Amino acid sequence: MAESTTPLVPAEGSLDKSQNASLSRRSGGAYGRLKVDTNTVAQESENGALDAEVFSDSALLDDDIRISRSNPNAFVLSSLNPRQKGVPVTLRETDAYGEHVLSADDALIKDILSRNVKRQNEAHSTKTKVPFSDLIFTKQFTAFDRQNPASAGSPFHGFWTMFWLGIFLFLVKLAADNWRAYGNILGPSELLEMMFDREVFVMGVTDIVLCTSTVLCLVLQKAVLAGYLSWNSDTSRSQLHVDGSGSAFMFKLVWQTIYIGTFVGWSVYRHWPWSHSFFILIHCLVMLMKQHSYAFYNGHLSELYKRKHVLEQKLKDLGELHQGSPKGSESISSTAVASSYLGETQNDALHRRSKAVHSENVQDSDSSASGIASLEAAVKSGTALQPDDISHLQAIIESEIDAIQEELQAKCTDSTKQYPHNITLRNFAQYIPFPTVVYELEYPRQERINWYYVAEKSAATFGVMVVMNVISQTYIYPVVISTVRMAEAGMSVGERLQELPWVIIDLLLPLMIEHLLAWYVVWDCVLNLLAELTYFADRGFYSSWWNSTSFDQYARDWNRPVHNFLLRHVYHSSIAAFHLSKPAAMLATFFLSALVHELVMWCLFRKVRGYLMGMQMLQLPLVGLAKTKWMRQRKLLGNVIFWFGIITGPSCLCSLYLIT
């Protein structure tokens, strides 16, 4: 293939500053805003990479493109950020007027064309999910919230009143017994003394450090935005949200390991009681999930942001090149190329690039598919591109830019909150106290704080914690002390196991009530209180888990914030990154959850036994059983099995950890 006698820039030595304006439109025009570096030159090597040489002339108008002296038609699209590498592209004219060859060393263009071909082939059979579009935050209330119209009008509202009235009368009965036995209504106070007797101030300072140290996550994203670090090592990959092979990703992994290790180790070093250690561990896990979600989402957006700017520069250069070429007949509709790529309406951002082409556009779609495939083949083989082909390539890049822009915008309605405007201390400080562990650019907010509601939830939190302390002190603490005395008396494990059934029976009802009250105080009182104080309008912290007919339904509904985190950052990410099947991804999610729960049990009992992890993994066969047709037709039986596990599980587990 012969090189054109009219290069993109004049021959070496023929260009000076006075000749910049004389560049013809075909030789450059706005496309000819070129800069020749006096120190380096780009020379195309055999594998398409660019080696450094010495430039001779320094001419020019802009610093977006560097032109090789030895090969004037080879150029490098430099990143807008001086710390980021340029993208090599080679365009050569052929003997035929208006024909150009786009070399295959441009990985980004190759990736775009390959993914467009794949998208065309799958357009009629599958739907493509947009990363991080799996969750939608909406304004809603919890089931037991008095602000929830459905709850206030529920036919079971009277049972709610009866439950709390029963709890109140139960407390009256305990107060009377304590007055008769100890001369005061509170009775013994060993648990309160253990929780508040030592190092409460140190624990408070530790918690402040735990929260404020999360700002390092913001510093990391600012470094990524400035170009000092990169989230991915390969920006041309399509799976940007799961690659995570760059320096910023590795730094995040190291930091999160140090983070949880430091605070858990600190609680062990200080010999804190279980209450202090449990609080710090739970808060540490919450902050860890928040940091992980913040880093992953913004890391994904940072790669899209860089990709968008590189594509905009390519589009500009291709546009100016195409202006210098004669217009030929349109063999492929550029509109069809764009529409078949997007396949959506502008108002449906959540399902873009996922709809099949309408039947009336099948012919245009087929033409677009063949055009995209021919472009990909031309790039790979190095054959000539006609001017019409360049226009089709422009349409594809424009569609890619539009899709990236929509993904950068996501569900955000305020442009000031879109990436990179969200990488600020103000945005991060707002996110940390929100009652969610999944980061989004924008959340539904309420206009004002209802201080009567704040007082109500504060009083409910305090009152329920008093009830929990009384139950623990009266019914649980004596059983725990008896098992400790067994071990201190030198009883063997076999002898202690003989007492296991009686310990289970003694703890059965108290632990069931504690389990229910602990869930209520956290997911209905504390989270609603935080939501009200932070104007957070999405109160979907749980669903009707008490109606569950399987344990996987219970896992989804009883703790929605953590479920949403596991769904996005464990389940979906394991499928995308490691190409796991859905059952394998569910197994991995269950296993990670079981490990974390076992860590919590270690914090409480200071021993590793694996009972909770084993019993949680044993739920998987029950999940499979619940999905069978036979069980799906017997929802009452499924709910009975579920409640039997909820009532007996805490007692059995606690007894095993105490006895062994």
Coordinates of N, CA, C and O in Angstrom, one line a residue, residues 456-604:
E456 N -39.5 10.6 69.6 CA -40.2 9.3 69.7 C -39.2 8.1 69.5 O -39.2 7.2 70.3
K457 N -38.4 8.2 68.4 CA -37.5 7.1 68.1 C -36.4 7.0 69.1 O -35.9 5.9 69.5
S458 N -36.0 8.2 69.7 CA -34.9 8.2 70.7 C -35.4 7.5 72.0 O -34.8 6.7 72.6
A459 N -36.7 7.8 72.4 CA -37.3 7.2 73.5 C -37.5 5.7 73.3 O -37.2 4.9 74.3
A460 N -37.9 5.3 72.1 CA -38.1 3.9 71.8 C -36.8 3.2 71.9 O -36.7 2.1 72.5
T461 N -35.7 3.8 71.4 CA -34.4 3.1 71.4 C -34.0 2.9 72.9 O -33.5 1.8 73.3
F462 N -34.1 3.9 73.7 CA -33.7 3.8 75.1 C -34.5 2.8 75.8 O -34.0 2.0 76.6
G463 N -35.8 2.9 75.6 CA -36.8 2.0 76.3 C -36.5 0.5 76.0 O -36.5 -0.3 76.9
V464 N -36.4 0.2 74.7 CA -36.2 -1.2 74.3 C -34.8 -1.7 74.8 O -34.7 -2.9 75.2
M465 N -33.8 -0.8 74.9 CA -32.5 -1.3 75.4 C -32.6 -1.6 76.9 O -32.0 -2.5 77.4
V466 N -33.5 -0.8 77.6 CA -33.7 -1.1 79.0 C -34.4 -2.5 79.2 O -34.0 -3.3 80.0
V467 N -35.4 -2.8 78.3 CA -36.1 -4.0 78.4 C -35.1 -5.2 78.1 O -35.1 -6.2 78.8
M468 N -34.2 -5.0 77.1 CA -33.2 -6.0 76.7 C -32.3 -6.3 77.9 O -31.9 -7.4 78.2
N469 N -31.8 -5.2 78.6 CA -30.9 -5.4 79.7 C -31.6 -6.2 80.8 O -31.0 -7.0 81.5
V470 N -32.9 -5.9 81.1 CA -33.6 -6.5 82.2 C -33.7 -8.0 81.9 O -33.5 -8.9 82.7
I471 N -34.1 -8.3 80.6 CA -34.2 -9.8 80.2 C -32.9 -10.5 80.3 O -32.8 -11.6 80.8
S472 N -31.8 -9.8 79.8 CA -30.5 -10.5 79.9 C -30.1 -10.7 81.3 O -29.5 -11.8 81.7
Q473 N -30.3 -9.7 82.2 CA -29.8 -9.8 83.5 C -30.6 -10.9 84.3 O -30.0 -11.6 85.1
T474 N -31.9 -11.0 84.0 CA -32.7 -11.9 84.8 C -32.7 -13.3 84.3 O -32.7 -14.3 85.1
Y475 N -32.7 -13.5 83.0 CA -32.9 -14.9 82.4 C -31.7 -15.4 81.7 O -31.5 -16.7 81.6
I476 N -30.8 -14.6 81.2 CA -29.7 -15.1 80.4 C -28.4 -15.1 81.2 O -27.6 -16.1 81.2
Y477 N -28.1 -14.1 81.9 CA -26.8 -14.0 82.6 C -26.6 -15.1 83.6 O -25.5 -15.7 83.7
P478 N -27.6 -15.5 84.4 CA -27.4 -16.6 85.3 C -27.1 -17.9 84.6 O -26.3 -18.7 85.1
V479 N -27.7 -18.2 83.5 CA -27.3 -19.4 82.7 C -25.9 -19.4 82.2 O -25.2 -20.4 82.2
V480 N -25.5 -18.2 81.7 CA -24.1 -18.0 81.2 C -23.1 -18.3 82.4 O -22.1 -19.0 82.2
I481 N -23.4 -17.7 83.5 CA -22.5 -17.9 84.7 C -22.4 -19.4 85.1 O -21.3 -19.9 85.5
S482 N -23.5 -20.1 85.0 CA -23.5 -21.5 85.4 C -22.6 -22.3 84.5 O -21.9 -23.2 84.9
T483 N -22.6 -22.0 83.2 CA -21.7 -22.7 82.2 C -20.3 -22.4 82.5 O -19.4 -23.2 82.3
V484 N -20.0 -21.1 82.8 CA -18.6 -20.7 83.2 C -18.1 -21.5 84.4 O -17.0 -21.9 84.4
R485 N -19.0 -21.6 85.4 CA -18.6 -22.3 86.6 C -18.4 -23.8 86.3 O -17.6 -24.5 87.0
M486 N -19.1 -24.4 85.4 CA -18.8 -25.8 85.0 C -17.4 -25.9 84.5 O -16.7 -26.9 84.9
A487 N -17.0 -25.0 83.6 CA -15.6 -25.1 83.1 C -14.6 -24.9 84.2 O -13.5 -25.6 84.3
E488 N -14.9 -23.9 85.1 CA -13.9 -23.6 86.2 C -13.9 -24.8 87.2 O -12.8 -25.0 87.9
A489 N -14.9 -25.6 87.3 CA -14.9 -26.7 88.2 C -14.2 -27.9 87.6 O -14.1 -28.9 88.3
G490 N -13.7 -27.8 86.4 CA -12.9 -28.9 85.8 C -13.8 -30.0 85.2 O -13.2 -31.1 84.9
M491 N -15.0 -29.7 84.9 CA -15.9 -30.7 84.2 C -15.4 -30.9 82.8 O -15.0 -29.9 82.1
S492 N -15.4 -32.1 82.3 CA -14.9 -32.4 80.9 C -16.0 -31.9 80.0 O -17.2 -31.6 80.3
V493 N -15.6 -31.9 78.7 CA -16.6 -31.5 77.7 C -17.7 -32.4 77.6 O -18.9 -32.0 77.4
G494 N -17.5 -33.7 77.8 CA -18.5 -34.7 77.7 C -19.5 -34.5 78.8 O -20.8 -34.6 78.6
E495 N -19.0 -34.2 80.0 CA -19.9 -33.9 81.2 C -20.7 -32.7 81.0 O -21.9 -32.6 81.3
R496 N -20.1 -31.7 80.4 CA -20.9 -30.4 80.1 C -21.9 -30.6 79.0 O -22.9 -30.0 79.1
L497 N -21.6 -31.4 78.0 CA -22.6 -31.7 77.0 C -23.8 -32.3 77.5 O -24.9 -32.2 76.9
Q498 N -23.7 -33.1 78.6 CA -24.9 -33.7 79.2 C -25.9 -32.6 79.7 O -27.1 -32.8 79.8
E499 N -25.3 -31.4 80.0 CA -26.2 -30.3 80.4 C -26.7 -29.5 79.3 O -27.5 -28.5 79.5
L500 N -26.3 -29.8 78.1 CA -26.6 -29.0 76.9 C -28.1 -28.8 76.7 O -28.6 -27.7 76.4
P501 N -28.9 -29.9 76.7 CA -30.4 -29.8 76.5 C -31.0 -28.8 77.5 O -31.9 -28.0 77.1
W502 N -30.6 -28.8 78.8 CA -31.2 -28.0 79.8 C -30.8 -26.5 79.5 O -31.6 -25.6 79.7
V503 N -29.6 -26.3 79.1 CA -29.1 -24.9 78.8 C -29.9 -24.4 77.6 O -30.4 -23.2 77.6
I504 N -30.2 -25.2 76.6 CA -30.9 -24.8 75.4 C -32.4 -24.4 75.8 O -32.9 -23.4 75.4
I505 N -33.0 -25.2 76.7 CA -34.3 -24.9 77.1 C -34.4 -23.7 77.9 O -35.3 -22.8 77.8
D506 N -33.4 -23.5 78.8 CA -33.4 -22.3 79.6 C -33.2 -21.0 78.8 O -33.8 -19.9 79.2
L507 N -32.5 -21.1 77.7 CA -32.2 -19.9 76.9 C -33.2 -19.7 75.7 O -33.2 -18.7 75.0
L508 N -34.1 -20.7 75.5 CA -34.9 -20.7 74.3 C -35.8 -19.4 74.2 O -35.6 -18.6 73.2
L509 N -36.7 -19.1 75.1 CA -37.5 -18.0 75.0 C -36.8 -16.7 75.3 O -37.1 -15.7 74.6
P510 N -35.9 -16.6 76.3 CA -35.2 -15.3 76.5 C -34.4 -14.8 75.2 O -34.5 -13.6 74.8
L511 N -33.7 -15.8 74.6 CA -32.9 -15.4 73.4 C -33.8 -15.1 72.2 O -33.5 -14.2 71.4
M512 N -35.0 -15.7 72.1 CA -35.9 -15.4 71.0 C -36.4 -14.0 71.2 O -36.4 -13.2 70.2
I513 N -36.8 -13.6 72.4 CA -37.3 -12.2 72.6 C -36.1 -11.2 72.4 O -36.3 -10.2 71.8
E514 N -34.9 -11.5 72.9 CA -33.8 -10.6 72.7 C -33.5 -10.5 71.2 O -33.1 -9.4 70.7
H515 N -33.6 -11.5 70.4 CA -33.4 -11.5 69.0 C -34.4 -10.5 68.3 O -34.0 -9.7 67.5
L516 N -35.6 -10.7 68.7 CA -36.7 -9.8 68.1 C -36.5 -8.3 68.5 O -36.6 -7.4 67.7
L517 N -36.2 -8.1 69.8 CA -36.0 -6.7 70.3 C -34.7 -6.1 69.7 O -34.7 -4.9 69.4
A518 N -33.7 -6.9 69.6 CA -32.4 -6.3 69.0 C -32.7 -5.9 67.5 O -32.2 -4.9 67.1
W519 N -33.4 -6.8 66.8 CA -33.7 -6.4 65.4 C -34.5 -5.1 65.4 O -34.3 -4.2 64.6
Y520 N -35.5 -5.0 66.2 CA -36.4 -3.9 66.2 C -35.7 -2.6 66.6 O -35.8 -1.5 65.9
V521 N -34.8 -2.6 67.6 CA -34.1 -1.4 68.1 C -33.2 -0.9 67.0 O -32.9 0.3 66.9
V522 N -32.6 -1.8 66.2 CA -31.6 -1.4 65.2 C -32.3 -1.0 63.9 O -32.1 0.2 63.4
W523 N -33.1 -1.9 63.4 CA -33.7 -1.6 62.0 C -34.9 -0.7 62.0 O -35.2 -0.2 61.0
D524 N -35.6 -0.6 63.1 CA -36.8 0.3 63.1 C -36.5 1.6 63.9 O -37.0 2.6 63.6
C525 N -35.7 1.5 65.0 CA -35.5 2.7 65.8 C -34.3 3.5 65.4 O -34.4 4.6 65.0
V526 N -33.1 2.8 65.5 CA -31.9 3.5 65.2 C -31.8 4.0 63.8 O -31.4 5.2 63.5
L527 N -32.1 3.1 62.8 CA -31.9 3.5 61.4 C -33.0 4.6 61.0 O -32.7 5.5 60.3
N528 N -34.2 4.5 61.6 CA -35.2 5.6 61.3 C -34.7 6.9 61.9 O -35.0 7.9 61.4
L529 N -34.1 6.8 63.1 CA -33.6 8.0 63.8 C -32.5 8.6 63.0 O -32.5 9.9 62.7
L530 N -31.6 7.8 62.5 CA -30.5 8.4 61.6 C -31.1 9.0 60.3 O -30.7 10.0 59.9
A531 N -32.1 8.3 59.7 CA -32.7 8.7 58.5 C -33.3 10.1 58.7 O -33.2 11.0 57.9
E532 N -34.0 10.2 59.8 CA -34.7 11.5 60.1 C -33.7 12.6 60.3 O -33.9 13.8 59.8
L533 N -32.6 12.4 61.0 CA -31.6 13.4 61.3 C -30.8 13.8 60.0 O -30.3 14.9 60.0
T534 N -30.7 12.9 59.1 CA -30.0 13.2 57.8 C -30.9 13.5 56.6 O -30.3 13.5 55.5
Y535 N -32.2 13.6 56.8 CA -33.1 13.9 55.8 C -33.2 12.8 54.8 O -33.6 13.0 53.6
F536 N -32.8 11.6 55.2 CA -32.8 10.4 54.3 C -34.2 9.9 54.1 O -34.8 9.5 55.1
A537 N -34.8 9.8 52.9 CA -36.2 9.5 52.7 C -36.5 8.1 52.4 O -37.6 7.6 52.6
D538 N -35.4 7.3 52.0 CA -35.7 5.9 51.7 C -35.5 5.1 53.0 O -34.4 4.8 53.5
R539 N -36.7 4.7 53.6 CA -36.7 4.0 54.9 C -36.9 2.5 54.7 O -37.4 1.8 55.6
G540 N -36.6 1.9 53.5 CA -36.8 0.5 53.3 C -35.7 -0.4 53.9 O -35.0 -1.1 53.2
F541 N -35.6 -0.3 55.2 CA -34.6 -1.0 55.9 C -34.9 -2.5 56.1 O -34.0 -3.3 56.4
Y542 N -36.1 -2.9 55.9 CA -36.5 -4.3 56.0 C -37.9 -4.5 55.3 O -38.6 -3.5 55.0
S543 N -38.2 -5.7 55.0 CA -39.5 -6.0 54.5 C -40.2 -7.0 55.4 O -39.7 -7.3 56.5
S544 N -41.3 -7.6 55.0 CA -42.0 -8.5 55.9 C -41.4 -9.8 56.0 O -41.9 -10.8 55.5
W545 N -40.2 -9.9 56.7 CA -39.4 -11.1 56.8 C -40.2 -12.1 57.6 O -39.9 -13.3 57.5
W546 N -41.1 -11.7 58.5 CA -41.8 -12.7 59.4 C -42.8 -13.6 58.6 O -43.2 -14.6 59.1
N547 N -43.0 -13.2 57.3 CA -43.8 -14.1 56.5 C -43.0 -15.0 55.6 O -43.5 -15.6 54.6
S548 N -41.7 -15.0 55.8 CA -40.8 -15.8 54.9 C -41.1 -17.3 54.9 O -41.5 -17.8 55.9
T549 N -41.0 -17.8 53.8 CA -41.2 -19.3 53.6 C -39.9 -20.0 53.3 O -40.0 -21.2 53.1
S550 N -38.8 -19.3 53.2 CA -37.5 -19.9 53.0 C -36.5 -19.0 53.7 O -36.7 -17.8 53.9
F551 N -35.3 -19.5 53.9 CA -34.2 -18.7 54.6 C -33.6 -17.8 53.6 O -33.0 -16.8 54.1
D552 N -33.6 -18.0 52.3 CA -33.1 -17.0 51.4 C -34.0 -15.8 51.3 O -33.5 -14.7 51.2
Q553 N -35.3 -16.0 51.5 CA -36.2 -14.9 51.5 C -36.0 -14.1 52.8 O -36.0 -12.8 52.8
Y554 N -35.7 -14.8 53.9 CA -35.4 -14.1 55.2 C -34.1 -13.3 55.1 O -34.1 -12.1 55.5
A555 N -33.1 -13.9 54.4 CA -31.9 -13.2 54.3 C -32.0 -11.9 53.4 O -31.3 -10.9 53.7
R556 N -32.9 -11.9 52.5 CA -33.2 -10.7 51.7 C -34.0 -9.6 52.4 O -33.7 -8.4 52.2
D557 N -34.9 -10.0 53.3 CA -35.9 -9.1 53.8 C -35.5 -8.6 55.2 O -36.0 -7.5 55.6
W558 N -34.8 -9.3 56.1 CA -34.7 -8.8 57.4 C -33.6 -7.7 57.6 O -33.7 -6.9 58.5
N559 N -32.7 -7.6 56.6 CA -31.6 -6.6 56.7 C -31.4 -6.1 55.3 O -30.4 -6.5 54.7
R560 N -32.2 -5.2 54.8 CA -32.1 -4.7 53.4 C -30.8 -4.0 53.1 O -30.3 -4.2 52.0
P561 N -30.3 -3.1 54.0 CA -29.1 -2.4 53.7 C -27.9 -3.4 53.4 O -27.2 -3.2 52.4
V562 N -27.7 -4.4 54.2 CA -26.6 -5.3 54.0 C -26.9 -6.2 52.8 O -26.0 -6.6 52.1
H563 N -28.2 -6.6 52.7 CA -28.5 -7.4 51.5 C -28.2 -6.7 50.2 O -27.7 -7.3 49.2
N564 N -28.5 -5.4 50.1 CA -28.2 -4.6 48.9 C -26.7 -4.5 48.7 O -26.3 -4.6 47.5
F565 N -25.9 -4.4 49.7 CA -24.5 -4.4 49.6 C -24.0 -5.7 49.0 O -23.2 -5.8 48.1
L566 N -24.4 -6.8 49.6 CA -24.0 -8.2 49.1 C -24.5 -8.4 47.7 O -23.8 -9.0 46.9
L567 N -25.7 -8.0 47.4 CA -26.2 -8.1 46.0 C -25.3 -7.4 45.0 O -25.0 -8.0 44.0
R568 N -25.0 -6.2 45.3 CA -24.2 -5.4 44.3 C -22.7 -5.8 44.3 O -22.1 -6.0 43.2
H569 N -22.1 -5.8 45.5 CA -20.6 -5.9 45.5 C -20.1 -7.3 45.7 O -18.9 -7.5 45.7
V570 N -20.9 -8.3 46.0 CA -20.5 -9.7 46.1 C -21.1 -10.5 45.1 O -20.4 -11.1 44.3
Y571 N -22.4 -10.6 45.1 CA -23.1 -11.5 44.1 C -22.9 -11.1 42.7 O -22.4 -11.9 41.9
H572 N -23.3 -9.9 42.3 CA -23.2 -9.4 40.9 C -21.7 -9.3 40.5 O -21.3 -9.6 39.4
S573 N -20.9 -8.8 41.4 CA -19.5 -8.6 41.1 C -18.8 -10.0 40.9 O -17.9 -10.1 40.0
S574 N -19.1 -11.0 41.6 CA -18.5 -12.3 41.4 C -18.9 -12.9 40.1 O -18.1 -13.6 39.5
I575 N -20.2 -12.6 39.7 CA -20.6 -13.1 38.4 C -19.9 -12.4 37.3 O -19.4 -13.0 36.3
A576 N -19.7 -11.1 37.4 CA -19.1 -10.3 36.3 C -17.6 -10.5 36.3 O -17.0 -10.6 35.2
A577 N -16.9 -10.5 37.5 CA -15.5 -10.6 37.5 C -14.9 -12.0 37.3 O -14.0 -12.2 36.6
F578 N -15.5 -13.0 38.0 CA -15.0 -14.3 38.0 C -15.9 -15.3 37.1 O -15.6 -16.5 37.1
H579 N -16.9 -14.7 36.5 CA -17.8 -15.5 35.6 C -18.4 -16.7 36.3 O -18.5 -17.8 35.7
L580 N -18.8 -16.5 37.5 CA -19.4 -17.6 38.3 C -20.9 -17.7 37.8 O -21.5 -16.8 37.4
S581 N -21.4 -18.9 37.9 CA -22.8 -19.1 37.7 C -23.6 -18.5 38.9 O -23.0 -18.2 39.9
K582 N -24.9 -18.4 38.7 CA -25.7 -17.8 39.8 C -25.7 -18.7 41.0 O -25.6 -18.1 42.1
P583 N -25.8 -20.0 40.9 CA -25.7 -20.8 42.2 C -24.3 -20.7 42.8 O -24.2 -20.6 44.1
A584 N -23.2 -20.6 42.0 CA -21.9 -20.5 42.6 C -21.7 -19.1 43.3 O -21.1 -18.9 44.3
A585 N -22.3 -18.1 42.6 CA -22.3 -16.7 43.2 C -23.1 -16.7 44.5 O -22.6 -16.0 45.5
M586 N -24.2 -17.3 44.6 CA -25.0 -17.4 45.8 C -24.2 -18.1 46.9 O -24.2 -17.7 48.1
L587 N -23.5 -19.2 46.5 CA -22.7 -19.9 47.5 C -21.6 -19.0 48.0 O -21.3 -19.0 49.2
A588 N -20.9 -18.3 47.2 CA -19.9 -17.4 47.6 C -20.4 -16.3 48.5 O -19.7 -15.9 49.5
T589 N -21.6 -15.8 48.2 CA -22.2 -14.7 49.0 C -22.5 -15.3 50.4 O -22.3 -14.6 51.4
F590 N -23.1 -16.5 50.5 CA -23.5 -17.1 51.7 C -22.2 -17.4 52.6 O -22.2 -17.2 53.8
F591 N -21.2 -17.8 51.9 CA -19.9 -18.2 52.6 C -19.3 -16.9 53.2 O -18.8 -16.9 54.4
L592 N -19.2 -15.8 52.5 CA -18.7 -14.6 53.0 C -19.5 -14.1 54.2 O -19.0 -13.7 55.2
S593 N -20.8 -14.1 54.1 CA -21.7 -13.7 55.1 C -21.5 -14.6 56.4 O -21.5 -14.1 57.5
A594 N -21.3 -15.9 56.1 CA -21.1 -16.8 57.3 C -19.8 -16.5 58.0 O -19.7 -16.6 59.2
L595 N -18.7 -16.2 57.2 CA -17.4 -15.9 57.8 C -17.6 -14.6 58.7 O -17.0 -14.6 59.8
V596 N -18.3 -13.6 58.2 CA -18.4 -12.4 59.0 C -19.2 -12.7 60.3 O -18.9 -12.2 61.4
H597 N -20.3 -13.5 60.2 CA -21.0 -13.8 61.4 C -20.2 -14.6 62.4 O -20.3 -14.5 63.6
E598 N -19.3 -15.5 61.9 CA -18.4 -16.2 62.8 C -17.5 -15.3 63.5 O -17.1 -15.5 64.6
L599 N -17.0 -14.2 62.8 CA -16.2 -13.2 63.4 C -16.9 -12.5 64.5 O -16.3 -12.3 65.6
V600 N -18.2 -12.3 64.4 CA -19.0 -11.7 65.4 C -19.1 -12.6 66.6 O -19.0 -12.2 67.8
M601 N -19.3 -13.9 66.4 CA -19.3 -14.9 67.5 C -18.0 -15.0 68.2 O -18.0 -15.1 69.4
W602 N -16.9 -14.9 67.5 CA -15.6 -14.8 68.1 C -15.5 -13.6 69.0 O -14.9 -13.7 70.1
C603 N -16.0 -12.5 68.6 CA -16.0 -11.3 69.4 C -16.8 -11.5 70.7 O -16.3 -11.0 71.7
L604 N -17.9 -12.2 70.6 CA -18.7 -12.3 71.8 C -18.1 -13.4 72.8 O -18.2 -13.2 74.0

